[in-house]
Coordinates of C-alpha atoms and ligand atoms in Angstrom, one line a residue:
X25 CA -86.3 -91.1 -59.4
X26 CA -82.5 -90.3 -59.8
X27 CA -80.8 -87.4 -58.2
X28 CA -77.3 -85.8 -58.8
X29 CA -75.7 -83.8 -56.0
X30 CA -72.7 -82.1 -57.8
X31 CA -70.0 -80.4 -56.6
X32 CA -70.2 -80.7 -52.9
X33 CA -67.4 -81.3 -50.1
X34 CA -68.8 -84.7 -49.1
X35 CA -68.0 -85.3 -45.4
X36 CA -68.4 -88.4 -43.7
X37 CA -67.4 -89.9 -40.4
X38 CA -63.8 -90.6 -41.8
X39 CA -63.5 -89.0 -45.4
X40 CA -63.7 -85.2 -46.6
X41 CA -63.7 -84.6 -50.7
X42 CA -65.0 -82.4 -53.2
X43 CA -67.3 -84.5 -55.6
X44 CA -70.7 -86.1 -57.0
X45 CA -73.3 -88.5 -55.9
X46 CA -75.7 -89.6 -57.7
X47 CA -78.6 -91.2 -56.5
X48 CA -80.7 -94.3 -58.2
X49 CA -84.0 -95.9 -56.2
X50 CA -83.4 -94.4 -52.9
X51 CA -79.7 -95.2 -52.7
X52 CA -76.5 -93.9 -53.3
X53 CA -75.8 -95.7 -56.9
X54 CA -72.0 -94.0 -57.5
X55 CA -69.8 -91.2 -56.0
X56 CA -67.0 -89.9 -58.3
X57 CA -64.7 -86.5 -59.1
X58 CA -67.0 -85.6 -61.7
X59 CA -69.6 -87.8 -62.9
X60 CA -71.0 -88.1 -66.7
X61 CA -74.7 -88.8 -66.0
X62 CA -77.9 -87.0 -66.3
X63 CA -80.3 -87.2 -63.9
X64 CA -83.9 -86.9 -63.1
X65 CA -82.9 -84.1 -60.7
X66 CA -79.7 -81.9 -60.3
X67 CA -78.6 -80.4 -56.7
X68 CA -75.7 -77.9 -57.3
X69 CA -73.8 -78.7 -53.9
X70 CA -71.0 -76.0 -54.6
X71 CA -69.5 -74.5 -51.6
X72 CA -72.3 -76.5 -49.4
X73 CA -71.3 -79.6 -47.5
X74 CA -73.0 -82.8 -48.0
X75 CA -73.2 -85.4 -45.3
X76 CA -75.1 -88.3 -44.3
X77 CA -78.4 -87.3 -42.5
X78 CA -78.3 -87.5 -39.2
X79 CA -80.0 -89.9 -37.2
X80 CA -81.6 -89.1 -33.4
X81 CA -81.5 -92.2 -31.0
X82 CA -83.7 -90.8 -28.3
X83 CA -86.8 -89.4 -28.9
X84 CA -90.3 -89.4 -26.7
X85 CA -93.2 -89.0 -29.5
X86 CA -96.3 -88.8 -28.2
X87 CA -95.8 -90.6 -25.3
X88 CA -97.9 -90.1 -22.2
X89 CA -96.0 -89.2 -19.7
X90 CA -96.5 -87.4 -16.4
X91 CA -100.6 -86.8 -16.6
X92 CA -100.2 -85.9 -19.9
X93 CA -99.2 -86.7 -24.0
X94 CA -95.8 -85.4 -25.4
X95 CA -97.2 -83.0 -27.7
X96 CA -95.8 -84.0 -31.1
X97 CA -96.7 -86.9 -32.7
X98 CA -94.9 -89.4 -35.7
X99 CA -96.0 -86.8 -38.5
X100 CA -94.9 -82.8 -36.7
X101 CA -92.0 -84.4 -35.2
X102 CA -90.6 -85.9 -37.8
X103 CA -91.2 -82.6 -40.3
X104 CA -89.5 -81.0 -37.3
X105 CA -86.6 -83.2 -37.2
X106 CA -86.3 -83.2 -41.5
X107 CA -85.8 -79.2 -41.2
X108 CA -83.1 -79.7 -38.7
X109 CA -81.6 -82.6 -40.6
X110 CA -82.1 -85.6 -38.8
X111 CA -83.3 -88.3 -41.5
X112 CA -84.0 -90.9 -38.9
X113 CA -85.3 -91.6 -35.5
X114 CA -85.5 -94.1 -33.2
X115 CA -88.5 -93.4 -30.0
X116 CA -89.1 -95.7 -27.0
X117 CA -91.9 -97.7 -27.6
X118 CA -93.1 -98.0 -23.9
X119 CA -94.6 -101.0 -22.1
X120 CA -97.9 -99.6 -20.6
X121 CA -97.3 -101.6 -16.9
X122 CA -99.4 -104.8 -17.3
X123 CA -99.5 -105.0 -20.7
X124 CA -97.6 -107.1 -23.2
X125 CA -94.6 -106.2 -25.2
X126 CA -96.6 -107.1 -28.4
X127 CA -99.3 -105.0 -27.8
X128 CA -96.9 -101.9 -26.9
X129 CA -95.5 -102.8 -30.7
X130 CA -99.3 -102.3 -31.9
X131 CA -99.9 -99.3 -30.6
X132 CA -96.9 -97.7 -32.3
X133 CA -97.3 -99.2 -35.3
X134 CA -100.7 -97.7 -34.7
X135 CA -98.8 -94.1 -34.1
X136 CA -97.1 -94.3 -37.2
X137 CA -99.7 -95.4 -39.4
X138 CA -102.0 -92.3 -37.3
X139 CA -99.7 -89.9 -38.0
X140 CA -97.4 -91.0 -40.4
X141 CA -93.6 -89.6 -40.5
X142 CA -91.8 -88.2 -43.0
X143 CA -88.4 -89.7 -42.0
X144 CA -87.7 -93.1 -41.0
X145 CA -88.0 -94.3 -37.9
X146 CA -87.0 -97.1 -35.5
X147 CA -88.2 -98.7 -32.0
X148 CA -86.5 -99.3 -28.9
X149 CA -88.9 -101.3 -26.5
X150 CA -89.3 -99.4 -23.0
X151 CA -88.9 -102.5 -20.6
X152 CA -91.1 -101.3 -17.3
X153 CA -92.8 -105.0 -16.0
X154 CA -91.5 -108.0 -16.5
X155 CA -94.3 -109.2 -13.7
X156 CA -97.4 -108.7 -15.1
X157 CA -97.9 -108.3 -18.9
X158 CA -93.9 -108.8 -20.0
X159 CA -92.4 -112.1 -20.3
X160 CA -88.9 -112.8 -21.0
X161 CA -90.1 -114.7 -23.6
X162 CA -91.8 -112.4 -25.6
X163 CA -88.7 -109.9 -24.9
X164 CA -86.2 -112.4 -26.6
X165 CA -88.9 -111.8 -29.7
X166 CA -88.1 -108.5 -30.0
X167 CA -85.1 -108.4 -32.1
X168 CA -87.3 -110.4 -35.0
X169 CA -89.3 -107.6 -35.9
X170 CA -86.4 -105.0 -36.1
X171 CA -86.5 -104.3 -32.5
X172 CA -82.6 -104.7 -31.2
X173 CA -82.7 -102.4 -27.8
X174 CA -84.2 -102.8 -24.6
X175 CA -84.5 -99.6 -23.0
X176 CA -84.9 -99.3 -18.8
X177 CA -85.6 -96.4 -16.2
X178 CA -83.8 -96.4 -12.9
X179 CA -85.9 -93.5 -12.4
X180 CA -89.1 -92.8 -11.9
X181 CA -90.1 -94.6 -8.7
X182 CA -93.6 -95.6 -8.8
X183 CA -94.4 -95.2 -12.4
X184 CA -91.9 -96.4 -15.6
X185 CA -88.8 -97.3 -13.2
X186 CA -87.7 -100.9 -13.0
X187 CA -85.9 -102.8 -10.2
X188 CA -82.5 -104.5 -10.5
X189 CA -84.1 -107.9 -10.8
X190 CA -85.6 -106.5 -14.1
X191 CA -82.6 -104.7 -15.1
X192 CA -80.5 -107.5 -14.9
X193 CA -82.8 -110.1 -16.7
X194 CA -83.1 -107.8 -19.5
X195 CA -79.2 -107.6 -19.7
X196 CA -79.3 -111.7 -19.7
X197 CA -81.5 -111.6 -22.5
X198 CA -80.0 -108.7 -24.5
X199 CA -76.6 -111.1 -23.7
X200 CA -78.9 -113.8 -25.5
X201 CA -81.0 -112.2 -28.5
X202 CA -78.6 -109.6 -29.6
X203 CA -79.9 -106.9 -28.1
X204 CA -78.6 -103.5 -26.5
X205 CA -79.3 -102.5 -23.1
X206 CA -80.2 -98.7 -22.8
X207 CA -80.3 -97.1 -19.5
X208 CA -81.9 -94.1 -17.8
X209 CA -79.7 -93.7 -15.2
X210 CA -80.2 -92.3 -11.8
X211 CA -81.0 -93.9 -8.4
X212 CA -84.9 -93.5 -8.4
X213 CA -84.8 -94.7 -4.9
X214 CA -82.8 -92.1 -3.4
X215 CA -84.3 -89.3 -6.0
X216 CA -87.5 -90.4 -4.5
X217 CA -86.6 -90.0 -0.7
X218 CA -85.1 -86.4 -1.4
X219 CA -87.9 -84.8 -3.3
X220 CA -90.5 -85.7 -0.4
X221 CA -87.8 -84.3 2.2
X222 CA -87.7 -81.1 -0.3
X223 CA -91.2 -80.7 -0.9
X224 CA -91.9 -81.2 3.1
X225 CA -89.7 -78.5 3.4
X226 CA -91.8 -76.0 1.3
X227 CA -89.2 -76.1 -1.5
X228 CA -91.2 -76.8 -4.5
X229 CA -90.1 -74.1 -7.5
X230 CA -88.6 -74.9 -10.3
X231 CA -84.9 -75.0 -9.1
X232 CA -85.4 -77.4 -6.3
X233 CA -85.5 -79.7 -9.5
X234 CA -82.4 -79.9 -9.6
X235 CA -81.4 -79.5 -6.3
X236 CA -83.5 -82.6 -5.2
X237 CA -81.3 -84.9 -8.2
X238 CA -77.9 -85.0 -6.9
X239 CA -75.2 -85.8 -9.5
X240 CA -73.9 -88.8 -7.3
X241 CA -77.6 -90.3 -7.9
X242 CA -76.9 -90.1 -12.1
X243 CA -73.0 -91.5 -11.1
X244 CA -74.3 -93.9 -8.7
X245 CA -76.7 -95.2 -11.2
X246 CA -74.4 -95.4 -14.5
X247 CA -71.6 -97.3 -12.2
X248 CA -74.4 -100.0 -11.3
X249 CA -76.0 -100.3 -14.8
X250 CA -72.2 -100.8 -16.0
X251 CA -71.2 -103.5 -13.2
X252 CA -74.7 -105.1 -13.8
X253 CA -73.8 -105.1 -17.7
X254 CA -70.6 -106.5 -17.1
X255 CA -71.5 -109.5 -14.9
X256 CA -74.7 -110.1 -17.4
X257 CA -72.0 -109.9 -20.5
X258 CA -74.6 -107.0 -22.3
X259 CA -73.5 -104.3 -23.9
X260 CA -75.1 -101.4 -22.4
X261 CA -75.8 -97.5 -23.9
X262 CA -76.1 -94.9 -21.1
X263 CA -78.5 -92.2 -22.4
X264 CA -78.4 -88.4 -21.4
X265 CA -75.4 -88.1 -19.6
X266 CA -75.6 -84.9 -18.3
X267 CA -72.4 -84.2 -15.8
X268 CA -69.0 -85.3 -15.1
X269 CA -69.7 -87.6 -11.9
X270 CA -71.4 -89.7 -14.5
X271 CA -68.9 -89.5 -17.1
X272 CA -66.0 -91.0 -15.4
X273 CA -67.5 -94.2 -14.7
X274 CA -68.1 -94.6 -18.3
X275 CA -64.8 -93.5 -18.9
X276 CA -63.5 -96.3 -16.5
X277 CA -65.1 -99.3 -18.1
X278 CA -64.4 -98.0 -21.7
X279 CA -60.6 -97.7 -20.8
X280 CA -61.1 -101.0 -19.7
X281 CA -62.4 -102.3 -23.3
X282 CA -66.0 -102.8 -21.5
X283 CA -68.8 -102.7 -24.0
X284 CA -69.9 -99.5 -22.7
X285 CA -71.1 -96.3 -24.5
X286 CA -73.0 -92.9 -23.5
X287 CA -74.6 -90.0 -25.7
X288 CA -75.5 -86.7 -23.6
X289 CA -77.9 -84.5 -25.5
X290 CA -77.2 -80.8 -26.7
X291 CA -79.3 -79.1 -24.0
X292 CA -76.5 -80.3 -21.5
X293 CA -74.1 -78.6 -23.4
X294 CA -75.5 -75.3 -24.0
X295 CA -78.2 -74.7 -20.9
X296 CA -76.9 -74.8 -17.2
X297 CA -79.0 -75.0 -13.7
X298 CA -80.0 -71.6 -13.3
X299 CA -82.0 -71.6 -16.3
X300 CA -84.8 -73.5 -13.8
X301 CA -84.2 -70.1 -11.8
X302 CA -86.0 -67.6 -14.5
X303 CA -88.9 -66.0 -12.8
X304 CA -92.5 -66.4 -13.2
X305 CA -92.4 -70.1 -13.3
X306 CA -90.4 -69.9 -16.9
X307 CA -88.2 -71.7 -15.1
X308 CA -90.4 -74.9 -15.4
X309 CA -90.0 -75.0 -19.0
X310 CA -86.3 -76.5 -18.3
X311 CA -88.0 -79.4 -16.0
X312 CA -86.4 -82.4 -17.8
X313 CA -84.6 -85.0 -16.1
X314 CA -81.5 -85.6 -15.3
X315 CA -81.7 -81.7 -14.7
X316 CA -79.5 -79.0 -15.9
X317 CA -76.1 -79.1 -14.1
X318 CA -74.0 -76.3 -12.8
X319 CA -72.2 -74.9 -16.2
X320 CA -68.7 -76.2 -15.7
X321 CA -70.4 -79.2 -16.7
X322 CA -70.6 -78.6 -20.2
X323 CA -67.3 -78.6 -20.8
X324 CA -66.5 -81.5 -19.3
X325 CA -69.0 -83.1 -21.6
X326 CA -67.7 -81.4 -24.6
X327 CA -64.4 -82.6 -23.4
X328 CA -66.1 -86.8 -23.1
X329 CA -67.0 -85.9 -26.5
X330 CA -63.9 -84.9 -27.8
X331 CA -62.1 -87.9 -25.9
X332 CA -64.5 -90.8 -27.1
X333 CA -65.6 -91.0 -23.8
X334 CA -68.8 -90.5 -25.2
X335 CA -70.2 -91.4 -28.4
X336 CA -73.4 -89.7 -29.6
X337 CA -75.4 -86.2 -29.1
X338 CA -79.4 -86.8 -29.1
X339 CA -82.1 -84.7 -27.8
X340 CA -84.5 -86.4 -26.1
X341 CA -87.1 -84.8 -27.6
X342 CA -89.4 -84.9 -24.9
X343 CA -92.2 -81.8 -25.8
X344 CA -94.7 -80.9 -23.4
X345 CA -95.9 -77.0 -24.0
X346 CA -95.5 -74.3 -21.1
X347 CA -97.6 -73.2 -19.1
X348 CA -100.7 -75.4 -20.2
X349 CA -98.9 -79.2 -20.0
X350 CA -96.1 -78.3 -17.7
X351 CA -98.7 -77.1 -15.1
X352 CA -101.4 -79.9 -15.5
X353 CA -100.9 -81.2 -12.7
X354 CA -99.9 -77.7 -10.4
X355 CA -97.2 -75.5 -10.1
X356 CA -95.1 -77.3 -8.1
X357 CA -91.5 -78.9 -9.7
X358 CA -92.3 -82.4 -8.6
X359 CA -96.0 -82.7 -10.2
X360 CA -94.3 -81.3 -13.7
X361 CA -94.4 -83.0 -16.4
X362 CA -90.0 -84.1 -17.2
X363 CA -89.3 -83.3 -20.8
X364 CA -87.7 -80.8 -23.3
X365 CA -87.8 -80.4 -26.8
X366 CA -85.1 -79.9 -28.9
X367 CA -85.6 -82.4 -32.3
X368 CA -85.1 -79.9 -34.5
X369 CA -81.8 -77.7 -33.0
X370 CA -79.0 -80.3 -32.4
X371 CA -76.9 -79.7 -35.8
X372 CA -77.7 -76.4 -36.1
X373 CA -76.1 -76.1 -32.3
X374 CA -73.5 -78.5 -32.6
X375 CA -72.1 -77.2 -35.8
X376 CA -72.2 -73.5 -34.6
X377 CA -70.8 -74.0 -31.6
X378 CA -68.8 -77.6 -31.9
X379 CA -67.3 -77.2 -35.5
X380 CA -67.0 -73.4 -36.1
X381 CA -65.6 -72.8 -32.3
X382 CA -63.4 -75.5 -33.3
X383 CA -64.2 -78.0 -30.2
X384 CA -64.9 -81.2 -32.8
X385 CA -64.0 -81.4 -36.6
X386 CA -66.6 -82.1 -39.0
X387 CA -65.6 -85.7 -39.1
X388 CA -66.4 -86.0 -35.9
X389 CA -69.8 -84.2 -36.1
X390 CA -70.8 -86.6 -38.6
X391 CA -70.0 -89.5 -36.4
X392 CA -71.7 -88.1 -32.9
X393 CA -74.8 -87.1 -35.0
X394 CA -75.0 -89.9 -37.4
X395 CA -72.5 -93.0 -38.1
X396 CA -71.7 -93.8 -34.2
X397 CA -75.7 -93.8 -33.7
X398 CA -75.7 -96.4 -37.1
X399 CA -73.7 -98.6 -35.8
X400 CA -74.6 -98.6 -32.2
X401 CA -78.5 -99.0 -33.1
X402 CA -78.1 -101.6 -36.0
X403 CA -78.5 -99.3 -38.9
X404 CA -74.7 -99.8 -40.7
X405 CA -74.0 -99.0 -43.1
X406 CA -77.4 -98.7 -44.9
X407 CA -77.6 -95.3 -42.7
X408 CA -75.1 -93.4 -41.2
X409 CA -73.0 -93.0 -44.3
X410 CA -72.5 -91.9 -47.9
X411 CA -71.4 -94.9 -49.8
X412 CA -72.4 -96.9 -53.0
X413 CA -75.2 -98.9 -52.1
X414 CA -76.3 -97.2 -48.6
X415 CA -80.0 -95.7 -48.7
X416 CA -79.6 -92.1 -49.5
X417 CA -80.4 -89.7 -46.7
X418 CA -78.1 -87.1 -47.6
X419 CA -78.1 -83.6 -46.1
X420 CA -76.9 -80.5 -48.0
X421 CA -75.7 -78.5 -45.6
X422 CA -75.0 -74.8 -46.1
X423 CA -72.3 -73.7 -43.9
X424 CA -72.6 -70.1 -43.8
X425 CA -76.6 -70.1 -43.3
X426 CA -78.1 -67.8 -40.8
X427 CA -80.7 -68.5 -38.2
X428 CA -82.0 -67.2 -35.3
X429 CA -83.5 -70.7 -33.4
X430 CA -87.2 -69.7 -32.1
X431 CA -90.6 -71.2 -31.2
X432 CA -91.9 -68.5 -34.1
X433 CA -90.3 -70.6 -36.7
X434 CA -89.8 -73.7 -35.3
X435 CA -91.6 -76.7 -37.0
X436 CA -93.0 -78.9 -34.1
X437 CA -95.7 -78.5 -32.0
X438 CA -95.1 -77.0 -28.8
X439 CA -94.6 -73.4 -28.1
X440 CA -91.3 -73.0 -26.7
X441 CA -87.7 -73.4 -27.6
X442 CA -85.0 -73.9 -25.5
X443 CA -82.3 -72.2 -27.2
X444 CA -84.8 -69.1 -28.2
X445 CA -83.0 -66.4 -29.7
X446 CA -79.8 -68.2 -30.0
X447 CA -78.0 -67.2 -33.3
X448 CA -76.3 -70.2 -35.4
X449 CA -74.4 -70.2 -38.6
X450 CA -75.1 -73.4 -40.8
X451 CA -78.1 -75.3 -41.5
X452 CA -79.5 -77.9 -44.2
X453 CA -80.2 -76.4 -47.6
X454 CA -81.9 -80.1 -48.8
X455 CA -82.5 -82.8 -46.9
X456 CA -83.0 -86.1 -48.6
X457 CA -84.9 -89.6 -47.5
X458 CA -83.6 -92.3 -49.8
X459 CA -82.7 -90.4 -52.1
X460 CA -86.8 -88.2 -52.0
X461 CA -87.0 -84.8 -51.1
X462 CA -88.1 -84.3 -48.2
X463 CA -87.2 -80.3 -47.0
X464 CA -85.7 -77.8 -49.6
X465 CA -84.7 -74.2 -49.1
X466 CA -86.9 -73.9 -46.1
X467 CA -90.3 -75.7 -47.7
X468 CA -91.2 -78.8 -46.4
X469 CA -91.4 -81.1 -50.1
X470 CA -91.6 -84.6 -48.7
X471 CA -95.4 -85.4 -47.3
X472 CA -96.6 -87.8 -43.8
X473 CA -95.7 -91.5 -45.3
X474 CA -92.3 -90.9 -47.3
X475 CA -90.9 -92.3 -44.1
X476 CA -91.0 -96.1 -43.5
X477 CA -90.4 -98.0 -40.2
X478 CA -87.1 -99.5 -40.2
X479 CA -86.6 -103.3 -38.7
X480 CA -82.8 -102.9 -37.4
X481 CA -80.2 -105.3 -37.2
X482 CA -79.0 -106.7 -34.0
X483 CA -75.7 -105.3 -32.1
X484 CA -73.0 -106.0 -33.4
X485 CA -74.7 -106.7 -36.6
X486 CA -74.7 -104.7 -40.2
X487 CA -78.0 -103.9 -42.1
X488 CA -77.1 -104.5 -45.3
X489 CA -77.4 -101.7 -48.1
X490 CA -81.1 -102.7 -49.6
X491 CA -80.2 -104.9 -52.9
X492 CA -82.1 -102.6 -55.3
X493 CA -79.0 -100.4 -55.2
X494 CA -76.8 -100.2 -58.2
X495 CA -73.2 -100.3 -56.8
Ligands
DUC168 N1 -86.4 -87.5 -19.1 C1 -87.2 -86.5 -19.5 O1 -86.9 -85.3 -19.3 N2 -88.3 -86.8 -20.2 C2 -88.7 -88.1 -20.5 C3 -88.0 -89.1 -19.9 C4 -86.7 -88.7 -19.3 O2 -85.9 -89.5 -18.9
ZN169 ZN1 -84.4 -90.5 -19.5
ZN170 ZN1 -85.6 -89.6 -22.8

């Protein structure tokens, strides 16, 4: 199938120009000012934008979690993500404790082929025993079937969190294998101390989520996982920043030339600490961890963002539907279930209220969303780009569309949203997968399958355009 996008102002993470791409096989065959072809399909692009689609690093699809299953699987999550116009994802494919990294592998694979997606989509492997079940070994296999990071909660004492021992043997083989070392970072230890001490006290609603995770816990955390990195010579990606205190440590070893990046996600830019406050335990649908910080935080994170302190926005799509799963286990906020959704939001927020409030350019935008993630996660420059030869996930983007965000019209499975009723100005007209249409003026045109699992390159590495591209 060939396609022709004409006309457009193609953006990238470095280039802005009005002009064609046409699209041969699933990749991007030639760009030019105006190009003499005719094609199986024609997208007139004028006055849109067209940009490479976006790619999310940090997704939970149904993972079980907390007593319960994240409520979207491979196929609704990834519609979800297309009509927001993220063209690729990359979940944490957990170690059940005592099992085998292998047979965590199968039973994605087994998700996928389930439910299948309709984008492409990547593993990280969630490290959480290396005593009984993972071997170092079988760990150092990973990066041969595609999977290039090891991901590792500090968190979660008693269930996924791992101790330093583990940590830092998974840094020595990352060092080893080519891997990247992704960290959930807070001190579970402590966290774990202060929520009995809270809950002793009677404080168990919503807000006392927050209250009972300190931001010196996320600091304290991201400062070890760096040190440790260092000394283990890994390079390490800290995931959800979500506050300042953990910011400047990253901000120290990067002005140091460490090999040390951070995303936050867009609900800590746009949703503050008292949102856990709303009354009749709505506040419980904001129960993700780290929690909402206090709202001069935001800006400090926009500010990370703008200063390259930080490198990528994800959403930690994490969907567990209120009341019914975030009250499985009782209404109290240390039995709840950790998790927000938000797959489908994070261009329609960060372009509203990044690029039109003028806080980052489009450039930029493109890289946070899309070519930073690429080259972090081993996907460069096949994703993450327009270019002759890359694999053509293209978004059309129409500045000037309207939307109201809301669970009504949202396209994944769970029932609320956290940015309901916010309004936002831009949003993807079409939204390619190499080079298939996958959503089109609001219709969902691709179907579960026209997404493929994607083997990844290791760090540091490129994934090379596929060859069948005509350059
Ligand atoms: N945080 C969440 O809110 N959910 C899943 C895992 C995590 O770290
Ligand atoms: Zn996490
Ligand atoms: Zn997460």
């Amino acid at each position: 199938m060939s396609v022709l996008i004409k006309g457009g102002r193609i953006i990238t993470a470095s280039d802005d120009y009005v002009g064609d791409v046409y699209i041969e096989n699933g990749a991007v065959s030639m760009i030019g000012a105006a190009l003499d072809v005719t094609a199986e399909k024609t997208i007139d692009a004028t006055g849109k934008i067209v940009m490479p689609g976006a790619i999310d690093p940090h997704t939970h699809i149904e993972m079980f979690f907390g007593g319960t299953t994240t409520c979207d699987d491979f196929t609704s999550g990834t519609v979800a993500a297309a009509f927001g116009g993220t063209t690729s994802l990359i979940d944490f494919c957990m170690q059940a404790p005592g099992t085998s990294f292998a047979q965590a592998l199968e039973n994605y694979h087994e998700k996928i082929e389930r439910c299948p997606p309709v984008i492409d989509v990547g593993f990280h492997i969630g490290v959480t025993d290396l005593r009984e079940g993972g071997t170092l070994e079988d760990l150092a296999k990973l990066p041969d079937e595609g999977v290039t990071s090891y991901k590792l909660f500090m968190a979660y004492k008693g269930a996924v969190m791992v101790d330093d021992e583990t940590l830092f043997k998974t840094m020595q083989v990352a060092r080893d294998t080519g891997g990247l070392i992704m960290v959930h970072a807070e001190n579970g230890d402590a966290i774990d101390l202060i929520v009995k001490e809270t809950v002793a006290a009677g404080k168990t609603d919503p807000i006392w989520h927050a209250l009972s995770r300190p931001m010196e816990t996320e600091a304290e955390a991201t400062n070890r996982a760096i040190q440790l990195a260092h000394v283990a010579d890994a390079p390490l990606y800290v995931v959800h920043v979500s506050c300042l205190p953990a910011v400047e440590p990253i901000a120290l070893a990067r002005e140091k030339g460490w090999k040390v990046w951070g995303e936050t996600c867009t609900q800590y830019l746009f949703i503050d600490e008292s949102a856990l406050e709303k009354p009749d335990w709505e506040g419980a649908k904001y129960i993700y961890t780290p929690p909402p910080r206090p709202k001069e935080h935001q800006q400090h994170l926009w500010n990370a963002l703008v200063g390259d302190v930080l490198s990528a926005v994800s959403t930690d799509h994490c969907p567990f539907n209120w009341p019914d799963q975030k009250g499985v286990n009782g209404r109290e906020f240390q039995v709840v279930p950790n998790g927000g959704p938000g797959i489908e939001n994070r261009l329609h927020m960060l372009w509203t209220f990044g690029v039109r409030e003028g806080r980052i350019t489009p450039n930029r935008f493109v890289e946070l969303v899309s070519t930073n993630v690429a080259k972090l996660f081993g996907l460069y420059p096949r994703k993450g780009t327009i270019a002759p030869g890359s694999d053509a996930d293209i978004v059309v983007w129409d500045p000037d569309k309207k939307l109201t965000i809301s669970a009504a019209t949202h396209h994944t499975n769970i029932n609320y949203n956290l940015f309901e009723g916010t309004e936002v100005t831009g949003a993807p007209e079409v939204v390619l997968v190499r080079g298939q249409v996958i959503v089109e003026n609001d219709e969902l045109v691709g179907k579960p399958g026209d997404g493929q699992f994607v083997k990844r390159a290791r760090f540091g590495e490129e994934l090379l355009p596929a060859a069948k591209a005509v350059t």
